[in-house]
Amino acid sequence: MATFLYRIGRGAFRRRWLVVLLWAVILGAAGAGAAKAPAAGDDGTSFMPGIEAQKAFDLIGERFPGPDADGADARVVFIAPGGEKVTAAEHRAAIEEFVAEAGAGPRVAGAVDPFAARAVSEDASTAYATVTFEVAAGDLTDADRDALERAVDEVRDTGLTVEVGGSALSSQPAAGGAAEAIGIGLAAVVLLITFGSLAAAGLPLLTAVIGVGISMGAILALGSTLGLSMTTGTLASMLGLAVGIDYALFVVSRYREERANGHAPREAAGLAAGTAGSAVVFAGLTVVIALAGLSVVGVPMLTKMGLCAAGAVVVGVLVALTLVPALLGMWPDAVLSRTARGRGAAAARRTSAAGNGGTHWARFVLRRPVAVLLACVAGLGVLALPAADLEMGMPGAEAKPVSTTERRAYDALADGFGPGFNGPLTIVADVRDAADPRAAATAIAEGIRGTDGVVSVSPPRFNEAGDTALFSAVPATAPNDGTTERLVRTIRAERPGVESGTGATFEVTGSTAMNIDVAQALQDALVPYLAVVVLFSLVLLMVVFRSVLVPVKAALGFLLSVLASLGAVVAVFQWGWGAGLLGVEQTGPVMSLMPVFLVGIVFGLAMDYEVFLVSRMREAYVHGERPAQAVVSGFRHSARVVAAAAVIMIAVFSGFVGSGESMIKTIGFGLAVAVLFDAFVVRMALVPAVLALLGDRAWWLPRRLDALLPRVDIEGAGLTMRPVPGAADGDRHAGEPAGEPART
């Protein structure tokens, strides 16, 4: 592996103009494809096949074709001024005029008059009208929305307060441009401090932006075909930017180190690709495994997120292995520090040999490994305690800022009609086998109406064939209340008795039931997902480190950091600790997708730092250093760069905390704190403490397993057996004869 990547690095350095041109063509092609591609719409696939709520929803789409199944809707809420009623003549006339105008809008299937539908609160302070469209929200045009917005503005001018919920006018989260700009700005400062060179700081940023541009262009170009959403693209850009900067950072750092060791520019680029590039390849593989493993969860949207993000990581790896050496070939000395450029390689080597902060920290840990180990485990354990209270759900309009009309509409409906009104349960009854279909549907409705916790049940509505009935049940509690979840389970538990007496069957769906079923399914899928990802990654790390205990230690450290990060997420987004500082206006259950997605990404990133840091220790150990000294050597060469990479990732992820999308905000925060815990507590403290206690046993591998596992030479041992290129290449150093082993 190291020799192969060494040749790639030297080849990219030598043919730098060709490599840069090829990447420019790829970027241009991705951009052109994105510009010409149609906007992505709804792919029509089920959110999570197999769960009851999804099967019931699909049945509705089959038996009730049209806007009832998948058309966009707008729930327009009218609130009378203080002390007045919406039933007053002037207010009623304004609302009825709105219904007539909205119903005549383009591609509107219908608008329901609140007075005819009895959609008026008991105190007559609030009413709502439902406007349904013939197409899904993603297929609405600006003209469709503008017509509805004009009608809303006209009724507002009459003195009524009007808020709009539903999917038709739902505010979309802003694109990630601002978040990415914040992350890039902070990363630039960190890189400048780390390298002390504008060129060295700018090169990782430039290559990462190019990689993200290619990835996002491809996602946008394929969005309509594959049904890729804005959220999918945002997460891919988040990860692509973070790992792109980090991977380029490690290659550039190793290049500077090899130049300090006296190697000529092309040779240094080859050695950087062969050593740091090997770590990049296997670190990228662990991230890809974790992200691609999301497909085992069984959520199509999550699978798309994972695969798109994995694709962005692959692009980042390829850029680091080819484009970075090519750009180094264009400015071979620009990325060096002033010391290396001014006083030469010998002075840089002396500075490196004298030790640095990483060396001092490693020696501190090695002197007291037990105390450091206990402190890390205890600290992360305390932070993980809130995770035991984790509640999962799918926050809706109640999680949006109060500045949005959707949130204000949600609050107005809860005030006027009760907290459960925003999350009604949809009951679909299949009465094909009933002797009297209408009597069976009525009996099911009456049975549900008599269940404790149900406020009201609407009259059954039949499809044209008369074999399926649809009605709504309004709970007494809010959608994300634990009591509502117990109500859904109670209705389903009582189903056998109701069905046996009617000859019909029914299922419960709606957004509330869907959220409950999704949360349970994801919870059930978490253990198999972890097993698949951990198993593959343990095998990969065994191949990389030729060890049994180092991969196991890496996995256990990951569990500590991910549990601590989940604890922090629960404390902020569920308990409300410091929520105001992050712009979280409504606390509640953590989004159901969040724990699974966080586990997958954090596992990949945790293995990133494990590979980058421990591979230098392994390299020193293979080259003859004792275990303790190998730990110090690994920290001397890698600690500063790993710390910079971690700070950059934290900066990039923190930029997404300002997103208006609840899931992106939560994931951004979770990833930022997870990287903080994993890089600075687990990898920088717990790892050297464990390796100090294990000694030589850390690198033990049974002979039989050693014979079975392929050898990839991530530590670059094969490069030390390679003769230095001849003088014709211009890479042999003065006083270094041909055929002498190269220094690494």
XYZ file of C-alpha atoms in Angstrom:
744
model
C 0.000 0.000 0.000
C 2.683 2.506 1.047
C 4.782 1.810 -2.064
C 1.768 2.093 -4.364
C 0.694 5.408 -2.852
C 4.302 6.609 -2.906
C 4.302 6.154 -6.670
C 0.957 7.951 -6.976
C 2.292 10.890 -4.975
C 5.482 11.161 -7.053
C 3.500 10.762 -10.275
C 1.020 13.487 -9.305
C 3.912 15.768 -8.333
C 5.657 15.160 -11.659
C 2.548 15.489 -13.837
C 1.033 18.238 -11.741
C -0.483 20.246 -14.601
C -2.262 17.203 -15.982
C -3.628 16.238 -12.558
C -4.866 19.773 -11.864
C -6.467 19.930 -15.309
C -8.280 16.616 -14.768
C -9.702 17.760 -11.438
C -10.736 21.082 -13.001
C -12.588 19.180 -15.740
C -14.335 16.985 -13.156
C -15.360 20.051 -11.148
C -16.649 21.776 -14.271
C -18.598 18.701 -15.349
C -20.199 18.358 -11.908
C -21.117 22.043 -11.912
C -22.599 21.874 -15.402
C -24.607 18.790 -14.481
C -25.954 20.502 -11.384
C -26.911 23.636 -13.343
C -28.813 21.697 -16.001
C -30.466 19.119 -13.750
C -34.136 19.620 -12.796
C -34.962 20.357 -9.184
C -35.216 17.281 -6.998
C -38.749 16.259 -6.128
C -40.331 13.600 -3.982
C -39.033 10.175 -4.988
C -42.257 8.583 -3.804
C -40.603 5.875 -1.725
C -41.820 4.927 1.706
C -40.100 6.624 4.603
C -39.646 3.353 6.512
C -41.175 0.228 4.985
C -42.444 -2.451 7.339
C -43.780 -0.392 10.232
C -47.542 -0.237 10.810
C -47.869 3.509 10.326
C -46.114 3.302 6.954
C -48.210 0.340 5.774
C -51.382 2.197 6.751
C -50.187 5.328 4.956
C -49.456 3.295 1.835
C -52.923 1.740 2.071
C -54.475 5.207 2.160
C -52.534 6.127 -0.949
C -53.832 2.983 -2.653
C -57.491 3.202 -1.583
C -57.814 7.029 -1.545
C -55.851 8.182 -4.610
C -55.323 11.897 -5.028
C -54.424 14.736 -2.712
C -55.531 12.857 0.410
C -52.474 10.649 0.086
C -49.575 12.831 -0.967
C -50.808 16.277 -1.965
C -49.421 19.372 -0.282
C -51.635 21.102 2.227
C -51.849 24.394 4.078
C -53.654 24.810 7.367
C -54.516 28.503 7.557
C -55.277 29.642 11.109
C -57.365 32.771 11.779
C -57.165 34.457 15.206
C -59.570 37.254 16.056
C -58.272 40.417 17.781
C -58.485 40.434 21.572
C -62.047 40.117 22.851
C -63.533 39.562 19.375
C -64.797 36.413 17.671
C -64.091 35.001 14.237
C -67.832 34.467 13.877
C -68.432 38.236 13.777
C -69.946 39.267 10.463
C -66.945 41.179 9.102
C -64.451 38.477 10.134
C -66.629 35.683 8.796
C -66.991 37.459 5.468
C -63.207 37.933 5.214
C -62.554 34.233 5.953
C -65.168 33.057 3.450
C -63.699 35.360 0.816
C -60.278 33.840 1.516
C -61.657 30.306 1.099
C -63.172 31.218 -2.265
C -59.992 32.893 -3.524
C -57.635 30.163 -2.233
C -59.846 27.441 -3.692
C -59.543 29.017 -7.125
C -55.750 28.995 -7.031
C -53.654 26.996 -9.514
C -53.512 23.243 -8.854
C -55.634 23.584 -5.701
C -57.751 20.500 -5.070
C -59.995 22.246 -2.592
C -60.342 24.722 0.278
C -62.558 23.860 3.261
C -64.705 26.564 4.835
C -64.089 26.440 8.620
C -67.699 27.383 9.368
C -69.057 24.554 7.234
C -66.526 22.067 8.666
C -67.029 23.200 12.291
C -63.365 24.130 12.485
C -63.993 26.903 15.006
C -62.810 26.812 18.616
C -65.369 26.737 21.453
C -64.691 30.352 22.414
C -64.829 31.368 18.725
C -61.461 33.086 18.989
C -59.774 30.784 16.469
C -60.718 29.026 13.239
C -58.781 27.234 10.533
C -59.247 26.450 6.876
C -57.510 23.581 5.098
C -56.264 24.107 1.543
C -55.159 20.976 -0.317
C -53.196 20.787 -3.564
C -53.172 18.234 -6.350
C -49.390 17.798 -6.205
C -46.804 17.184 -3.493
C -45.095 20.108 -1.762
C -41.861 19.517 -3.668
C -43.701 19.921 -6.978
C -45.374 23.233 -6.164
C -44.185 26.179 -8.231
C -43.615 29.742 -7.095
C -46.842 30.709 -8.852
C -48.791 28.145 -6.811
C -47.414 29.483 -3.542
C -47.701 33.143 -4.539
C -51.431 32.779 -5.177
C -51.992 31.363 -1.690
C -49.749 33.973 -0.071
C -51.683 36.807 -1.756
C -54.938 35.445 -0.391
C -53.392 35.213 3.080
C -52.102 38.797 2.903
C -55.526 40.092 1.884
C -57.293 38.545 4.868
C -54.555 39.847 7.179
C -55.343 43.351 5.977
C -58.836 43.014 7.488
C -57.422 42.889 11.034
C -57.330 39.134 11.608
C -54.092 37.474 12.649
C -53.337 34.748 10.109
C -50.701 32.020 10.452
C -50.038 29.172 8.040
C -48.968 25.623 8.866
C -48.741 22.531 6.713
C -46.360 21.604 3.924
C -47.411 23.986 1.141
C -45.746 27.140 2.508
C -43.326 25.458 4.898
C -40.163 27.497 5.249
C -37.135 25.627 3.954
C -33.873 25.695 5.896
C -31.288 27.969 4.435
C -28.611 26.341 2.352
C -25.445 25.538 4.195
C -23.460 28.404 2.663
C -23.305 30.540 5.819
C -22.442 27.577 8.025
C -19.765 26.434 5.616
C -18.315 29.952 5.417
C -18.059 30.116 9.223
C -16.401 26.708 9.316
C -13.940 27.602 6.552
C -13.043 30.890 8.263
C -12.321 29.223 11.590
C -10.415 26.428 9.846
C -8.239 29.003 8.076
C -7.266 30.576 11.401
C -6.412 27.173 12.910
C -4.355 26.164 9.874
C -2.474 29.438 9.857
C -1.578 29.060 13.530
C -0.591 25.409 13.026
C 1.578 25.857 9.937
C 2.707 29.464 10.159
C 2.363 29.732 6.385
C -0.429 31.189 4.288
C 0.208 28.668 1.513
C 0.200 25.693 3.894
C -3.015 26.969 5.479
C -4.689 27.737 2.167
C -3.890 24.516 0.332
C -6.074 22.202 2.510
C -8.904 24.724 2.327
C -8.647 24.996 -1.450
C -8.596 21.247 -2.047
C -11.436 20.649 0.449
C -13.629 23.252 -1.269
C -12.905 21.646 -4.650
C -13.832 18.222 -3.263
C -17.069 19.538 -1.748
C -17.879 21.343 -4.989
C -17.557 18.115 -6.941
C -19.603 16.139 -4.409
C -22.386 18.718 -4.196
C -22.456 19.133 -7.961
C -22.899 15.386 -8.373
C -25.645 15.273 -5.717
C -27.553 18.134 -7.337
C -27.112 16.616 -10.787
C -28.511 13.282 -9.599
C -31.048 14.757 -7.164
C -34.069 14.463 -9.420
C -33.159 10.943 -10.534
C -32.345 9.525 -7.108
C -34.651 11.665 -4.957
C -31.870 13.364 -2.990
C -33.064 16.092 -0.621
C -31.512 19.339 0.602
C -30.788 17.664 3.934
C -28.837 14.949 2.128
C -26.687 17.552 0.399
C -26.114 19.540 3.568
C -24.820 16.524 5.472
C -22.575 15.491 2.580
C -21.093 18.988 2.406
C -20.622 19.033 6.188
C -18.625 15.804 6.214
C -16.903 16.397 2.892
C -15.579 19.748 4.039
C -14.435 18.439 7.427
C -12.606 15.329 6.225
C -11.335 17.079 3.095
C -9.509 19.668 5.182
C -8.221 17.060 7.618
C -6.938 14.620 5.000
C -5.118 17.334 3.070
C -3.778 18.671 6.359
C -2.112 15.354 7.177
C -0.515 15.006 3.749
C 0.815 18.573 3.810
C 2.108 18.118 7.358
C 3.972 14.929 6.411
C 5.392 16.634 3.322
C 6.809 19.397 5.504
C 8.268 16.784 7.840
C 9.952 14.911 4.997
C 11.371 18.164 3.631
C 12.754 18.849 7.091
C 14.373 15.389 6.943
C 16.312 16.529 3.887
C 14.297 15.004 1.057
C 13.864 16.814 -2.232
C 10.351 18.063 -3.073
C 9.221 15.202 -5.332
C 10.573 12.555 -2.993
C 8.930 14.267 -0.022
C 5.592 14.308 -1.858
C 5.927 10.605 -2.601
C 6.811 9.761 0.996
C 3.939 11.894 2.290
C 1.500 10.048 0.017
C 2.977 6.677 0.974
C 2.827 7.203 4.751
C 0.236 9.850 5.626
C -1.660 8.867 2.471
C -1.935 5.293 3.732
C -3.447 6.571 6.965
C -5.826 8.729 4.928
C -6.980 5.728 2.873
C -7.762 3.570 5.896
C -9.250 6.429 7.886
C -11.480 7.182 4.927
C -12.442 3.520 4.673
C -13.620 3.468 8.285
C -15.786 6.540 7.655
C -17.197 5.013 4.464
C -17.960 1.735 6.259
C -19.788 3.592 9.027
C -21.795 5.717 6.582
C -22.596 2.930 4.130
C -23.612 0.800 7.106
C -26.560 3.128 7.628
C -28.267 1.189 4.837
C -28.831 -1.753 7.233
C -31.166 0.409 9.337
C -33.889 0.186 6.700
C -34.718 3.889 6.272
C -34.389 4.892 2.585
C -33.731 8.543 3.463
C -31.009 7.556 5.941
C -29.468 5.237 3.367
C -29.283 8.089 0.857
C -27.731 10.405 3.446
C -25.116 7.825 4.328
C -24.213 6.894 0.751
C -24.000 10.523 -0.417
C -21.821 11.453 2.546
C -19.675 8.366 1.908
C -19.252 9.502 -1.685
C -18.101 12.914 -0.467
C -15.532 11.210 1.787
C -14.222 9.107 -1.125
C -13.776 12.279 -3.175
C -11.900 13.842 -0.243
C -9.527 10.860 -0.094
C -8.836 10.962 -3.847
C -8.206 14.701 -3.717
C -5.745 14.307 -0.838
C -3.807 11.568 -2.670
C -3.564 13.254 -6.077
C -4.493 16.928 -6.167
C -2.603 17.830 -2.978
C 0.761 16.413 -4.245
C 0.139 18.104 -7.606
C -0.364 21.501 -5.980
C 2.693 20.890 -3.806
C 4.605 20.409 -7.056
C 3.561 23.860 -8.224
C 4.747 25.587 -5.051
C 7.176 23.126 -3.397
C 8.655 25.609 -0.925
C 5.658 27.843 -0.291
C 4.098 25.476 2.272
C 7.270 25.301 4.368
C 7.573 27.302 7.558
C 9.767 30.382 7.692
C 12.268 28.415 9.748
C 12.596 25.731 7.074
C 12.811 28.292 4.265
C 15.171 30.646 6.102
C 17.502 28.455 8.130
C 17.209 25.229 6.165
C 16.248 21.632 6.837
C 18.904 21.053 9.482
C 17.479 23.790 11.703
C 13.960 22.408 11.212
C 15.149 18.908 12.197
C 16.799 20.248 15.334
C 13.596 22.078 16.275
C 11.566 18.895 15.779
C 14.019 16.731 17.737
C 13.915 19.121 20.682
C 10.333 18.072 21.360
C 7.052 19.952 21.454
C 3.818 20.152 23.399
C 2.780 16.702 22.167
C 6.006 15.201 23.500
C 5.590 16.800 26.921
C 1.944 15.701 27.148
C 2.750 12.108 26.171
C 5.455 11.906 28.832
C 3.034 13.335 31.398
C 0.483 10.605 30.589
C 3.136 7.873 30.582
C 4.214 8.850 34.111
C 0.687 8.467 35.542
C -1.357 6.255 33.151
C -3.733 4.855 35.785
C -4.785 8.283 37.048
C -5.309 9.601 33.504
C -7.280 6.498 32.492
C -9.579 6.704 35.519
C -10.117 10.455 35.035
C -11.085 9.966 31.365
C -13.479 7.114 32.060
C -15.072 8.878 35.039
C -15.450 12.201 33.215
C -16.970 10.719 30.088
C -19.158 8.441 32.210
C -20.657 11.414 34.039
C -21.288 13.226 30.753
C -22.979 10.101 29.399
C -25.494 9.846 32.251
C -28.205 11.995 30.558
C -28.192 9.524 27.632
C -30.073 7.077 29.877
C -33.053 9.470 29.657
C -32.954 9.647 25.856
C -36.407 10.063 24.297
C -36.717 9.850 20.544
C -39.308 11.478 18.342
C -39.696 13.500 15.157
C -40.040 17.166 16.128
C -42.343 19.091 13.839
C -43.562 22.678 13.802
C -43.272 22.886 17.601
C -39.468 22.707 17.240
C -39.292 25.633 14.816
C -38.428 29.158 16.010
C -41.369 31.321 17.066
C -40.356 33.685 14.274
C -41.817 31.216 11.748
C -45.498 31.237 10.837
C -45.614 27.417 11.124
C -44.688 27.572 14.805
C -47.187 30.357 15.513
C -49.909 28.397 13.694
C -49.057 25.334 15.787
C -49.300 27.314 19.038
C -52.560 28.984 18.006
C -54.205 25.639 17.217
C -52.995 24.158 20.504
C -54.428 27.125 22.405
C -57.744 27.075 20.552
C -58.409 23.361 20.141
C -56.200 21.573 22.692
C -52.604 20.241 22.629
C -53.525 16.996 20.864
C -55.118 18.764 17.915
C -51.718 19.181 16.194
C -51.116 15.442 16.191
C -54.346 13.606 15.358
C -54.237 9.870 14.847
C -55.414 8.696 11.438
C -57.337 5.415 11.520
C -57.741 3.452 8.286
C -60.249 0.597 8.496
C -60.298 -2.162 5.892
C -63.944 -3.331 5.841
C -63.881 -5.497 2.726
C -64.589 -8.673 4.716
C -67.230 -7.160 7.015
C -70.853 -8.201 6.598
C -71.948 -4.582 7.067
C -69.020 -2.270 6.158
C -70.590 0.914 7.499
C -71.654 -0.671 10.773
C -68.163 -2.139 11.175
C -66.486 1.230 10.591
C -68.867 2.896 13.055
C -68.142 0.217 15.670
C -64.376 0.752 15.279
C -64.820 4.513 15.628
C -66.978 4.106 18.741
C -64.447 1.719 20.300
C -61.635 4.197 19.794
C -63.811 7.072 21.040
C -64.269 5.197 24.305
C -60.518 4.823 24.891
C -59.163 6.966 27.729
C -57.126 9.847 26.346
C -59.144 10.324 23.147
C -60.907 13.691 22.950
C -62.889 13.216 19.759
C -63.271 10.975 16.726
C -64.452 12.199 13.338
C -67.229 10.385 11.410
C -65.855 7.646 9.102
C -65.276 8.705 5.481
C -65.445 5.961 2.847
C -63.611 5.651 -0.445
C -65.471 5.272 -3.728
C -65.344 1.481 -3.563
C -66.854 1.520 -0.083
C -64.335 -1.008 1.229
C -62.141 1.346 3.267
C -63.026 3.947 5.900
C -60.885 6.788 7.146
C -61.324 8.843 10.318
C -59.289 10.861 12.796
C -58.909 10.559 16.550
C -57.664 13.580 18.501
C -55.627 12.780 21.640
C -55.850 14.845 24.804
C -52.076 15.363 24.904
C -49.440 16.830 22.595
C -47.857 14.741 19.797
C -44.516 14.260 21.568
C -46.022 13.635 25.002
C -45.297 10.199 26.451
C -48.998 9.835 27.262
C -49.829 10.049 23.552
C -47.386 7.241 22.807
C -49.050 5.066 25.441
C -52.450 5.905 23.924
C -51.351 4.643 20.506
C -50.073 1.425 22.021
C -53.333 1.006 23.946
C -55.472 1.408 20.817
C -53.374 -1.184 19.025
C -53.439 -3.545 22.009
C -57.255 -3.415 22.088
C -57.494 -4.043 18.333
C -58.038 -7.845 18.414
C -61.227 -7.483 20.432
C -62.613 -4.763 18.160
C -61.720 -6.624 14.979
C -63.170 -9.952 16.147
C -66.548 -8.337 16.730
C -66.746 -6.497 13.391
C -64.950 -8.685 10.846
C -62.922 -5.645 9.783
C -59.312 -4.652 10.426
C -57.801 -1.251 11.131
C -54.384 0.353 11.453
C -53.190 3.567 13.089
C -51.086 6.083 11.182
C -50.655 9.841 10.949
C -47.576 11.867 11.837
C -47.794 11.048 15.551
C -48.086 7.287 15.063
C -45.418 7.416 12.353
C -42.993 9.095 14.739
C -43.668 6.509 17.435
C -43.152 3.585 15.058
C -40.014 5.084 13.516
C -38.460 5.701 16.938
C -39.096 2.101 17.986
C -37.807 0.675 14.706
C -34.632 2.755 14.861
C -34.063 1.732 18.449
C -34.398 -1.913 17.428
C -32.015 -1.403 14.484
C -29.296 0.327 16.511
C -27.670 -2.819 17.915
C -27.478 -4.689 14.549
C -26.099 -1.528 12.940
C -23.439 -1.150 15.604
C -22.526 -4.822 15.284
C -22.042 -4.584 11.506
C -20.006 -1.369 11.635
C -17.847 -2.394 14.588
C -17.142 -5.846 13.132
C -15.978 -4.533 9.769
C -13.950 -1.745 11.340
C -12.286 -4.067 13.866
C -11.121 -6.275 11.002
C -9.881 -3.238 9.098
C -7.977 -1.907 12.118
C -6.439 -5.342 12.739
C -5.111 -5.240 9.191
C -3.775 -1.720 9.704
C -2.138 -2.147 13.138
C -1.391 -5.906 13.189
C -2.874 -6.033 16.668
C -5.892 -7.393 18.522
C -5.962 -5.101 21.542
C -5.463 -1.776 19.739
C -8.683 -2.152 17.647
C -10.635 -3.305 20.715
C -9.352 -0.328 22.685
C -10.336 1.954 19.776
C -13.894 0.585 19.760
C -14.310 0.926 23.530
C -13.012 4.483 23.401
C -15.541 5.244 20.675
C -18.383 3.956 22.858
C -17.319 6.304 25.645
C -17.162 9.344 23.371
C -20.435 8.623 21.562
C -22.340 8.024 24.813
C -20.930 11.252 26.233
C -21.971 13.163 23.114
C -25.476 11.660 23.269
C -25.618 12.711 26.912
C -24.736 16.276 25.901
C -27.413 16.239 23.182
C -30.038 15.075 25.674
C -28.971 17.706 28.221
C -29.299 20.544 25.688
C -32.082 19.551 23.282
C -34.245 17.489 25.644
C -33.582 18.938 29.094
C -32.910 22.477 27.882
C -29.536 23.075 29.560
C -28.004 26.002 27.677
C -30.593 25.628 24.924
C -31.053 29.379 24.606
C -27.378 29.853 23.788
C -27.760 27.579 20.765
C -31.035 29.070 19.558
C -33.117 26.061 20.630
C -36.494 27.589 21.439
C -38.407 24.374 22.098
C -36.998 21.335 23.883
C -38.408 17.856 23.514
C -37.552 14.391 22.249
C -34.379 14.037 20.201
C -35.051 13.383 16.527
C -35.324 9.631 15.969
C -32.739 9.573 13.189
C -30.208 11.447 15.291
C -28.751 8.667 17.509
C -28.225 6.225 14.633
C -26.761 8.864 12.358
C -24.569 10.277 15.122
C -23.255 6.814 16.003
C -22.324 6.120 12.392
C -20.538 9.388 11.738
C -18.794 9.569 15.106
C -17.518 6.022 14.730
C -15.947 6.886 11.399
C -14.402 10.108 12.695
C -13.153 8.419 15.875
C -11.356 5.831 13.787
C -9.897 8.709 11.741
C -7.991 10.035 14.734
C -7.134 6.533 15.874
C -5.503 5.756 12.525
C -3.705 9.102 12.226
C -2.288 9.070 15.755
C -1.607 5.393 16.400
C -0.182 4.746 12.926
C 2.770 7.009 13.845
C 3.221 5.044 17.060
C 3.078 1.802 15.089
C 5.579 3.209 12.604
C 8.021 4.068 15.404
C 7.509 0.677 17.066
C 8.127 -1.224 13.812
C 11.294 0.796 13.265
C 12.724 -0.412 16.591
C 11.542 1.935 19.353
C 10.318 0.609 22.689
C 6.532 0.877 23.338
C 6.733 3.921 25.624
C 9.140 5.739 23.344
C 6.948 4.879 20.341
C 4.029 6.607 22.071
C 6.170 9.715 22.598
C 7.345 9.644 18.978
C 3.794 9.322 17.740
C 2.731 12.341 19.767
C 5.783 14.353 18.728
C 4.935 13.933 15.055
C 1.132 13.799 15.128
C -0.372 15.383 18.249
C -0.241 18.960 17.014
C -1.687 18.087 13.631
C -4.383 15.823 15.110
C -5.345 18.608 17.525
C -5.542 21.082 14.644
C -7.619 18.621 12.597
C -9.996 18.125 15.526
C -10.383 21.869 16.076
C -11.122 22.290 12.372
C -13.798 19.594 12.481
C -15.325 21.150 15.589
C -15.367 24.516 13.818
C -17.000 23.094 10.693
C -19.656 21.182 12.625
C -20.323 24.085 14.993
C -21.128 26.271 11.996
C -24.171 24.067 11.329
C -25.583 24.638 14.808
C -27.016 27.884 13.440
C -29.120 26.000 10.872
C -32.875 26.478 10.980
C -33.352 22.752 10.330
C -33.761 20.919 13.622
C -31.984 17.755 12.480
C -28.980 19.641 11.063
C -28.713 21.750 14.228
C -28.788 18.672 16.456
C -26.317 16.702 14.339
C -23.960 19.687 14.092
C -23.908 20.067 17.874
C -23.639 16.321 18.491
C -20.752 15.911 16.073
C -18.901 18.940 17.440
C -18.986 17.722 21.042
C -18.279 14.130 19.947
C -15.106 15.216 18.154
C -14.153 17.285 21.199
C -14.534 14.292 23.530
C -13.016 11.731 21.193
C -10.000 13.685 19.965
C -8.961 15.466 23.147
C -10.070 13.012 25.832
C -10.101 9.548 24.268
C -7.340 9.736 21.636
C -5.063 12.269 23.354
C -5.353 10.939 26.919
C -7.053 7.558 27.194
C -5.194 5.978 24.249
C -1.624 6.712 25.451
C -2.604 5.698 28.994
C -3.879 2.303 27.801
C -0.869 1.759 25.521
C 1.462 2.603 28.402
C -0.215 -0.028 30.583
C -0.199 -2.662 27.827
C 3.409 -2.188 26.686
C 4.491 -4.755 24.071
C 1.192 -6.598 24.503
C -0.555 -3.758 22.681
C 1.014 -4.984 19.419
C 0.367 -8.685 19.964
C -1.255 -10.657 17.153
C -1.678 -14.462 17.113
C 0.542 -16.116 14.517
C -2.339 -17.820 12.767
C -4.253 -14.553 12.474
C -1.087 -12.783 11.372
C -0.765 -15.269 8.510
C -4.398 -14.795 7.454
C -4.521 -10.987 7.441
C -3.151 -9.188 4.357
C -0.158 -6.890 4.847
C -0.763 -3.300 3.804
C 2.371 -1.633 5.239
C 0.667 1.495 6.534
C 3.787 2.362 8.541
C 5.871 2.619 5.348
C 8.394 -0.095 6.211
C 8.646 -1.017 2.540
C 9.765 2.493 1.692
C 12.910 2.085 3.796
C 13.964 -0.813 1.522
C 13.472 1.265 -1.616
C 16.513 2.756 -3.367
C 16.424 6.524 -3.709
C 15.678 7.634 -7.290
C 18.698 8.373 -9.437
C 20.213 11.694 -10.210
C 18.269 11.913 -13.456
C 15.126 12.381 -11.411
C 16.692 15.237 -9.483
C 15.622 13.673 -6.167
C 18.859 12.247 -4.750
C 20.328 14.438 -2.045
C 23.872 15.687 -1.986
C 26.124 13.089 -0.436
C 23.482 10.319 -0.697
C 24.612 7.546 -3.071
C 22.219 5.715 -5.332
C 20.885 2.546 -3.779
C 21.092 3.792 -0.179
C 17.826 3.241 1.696
C 15.732 6.376 1.858
C 15.304 8.033 5.234
C 11.793 8.156 6.654
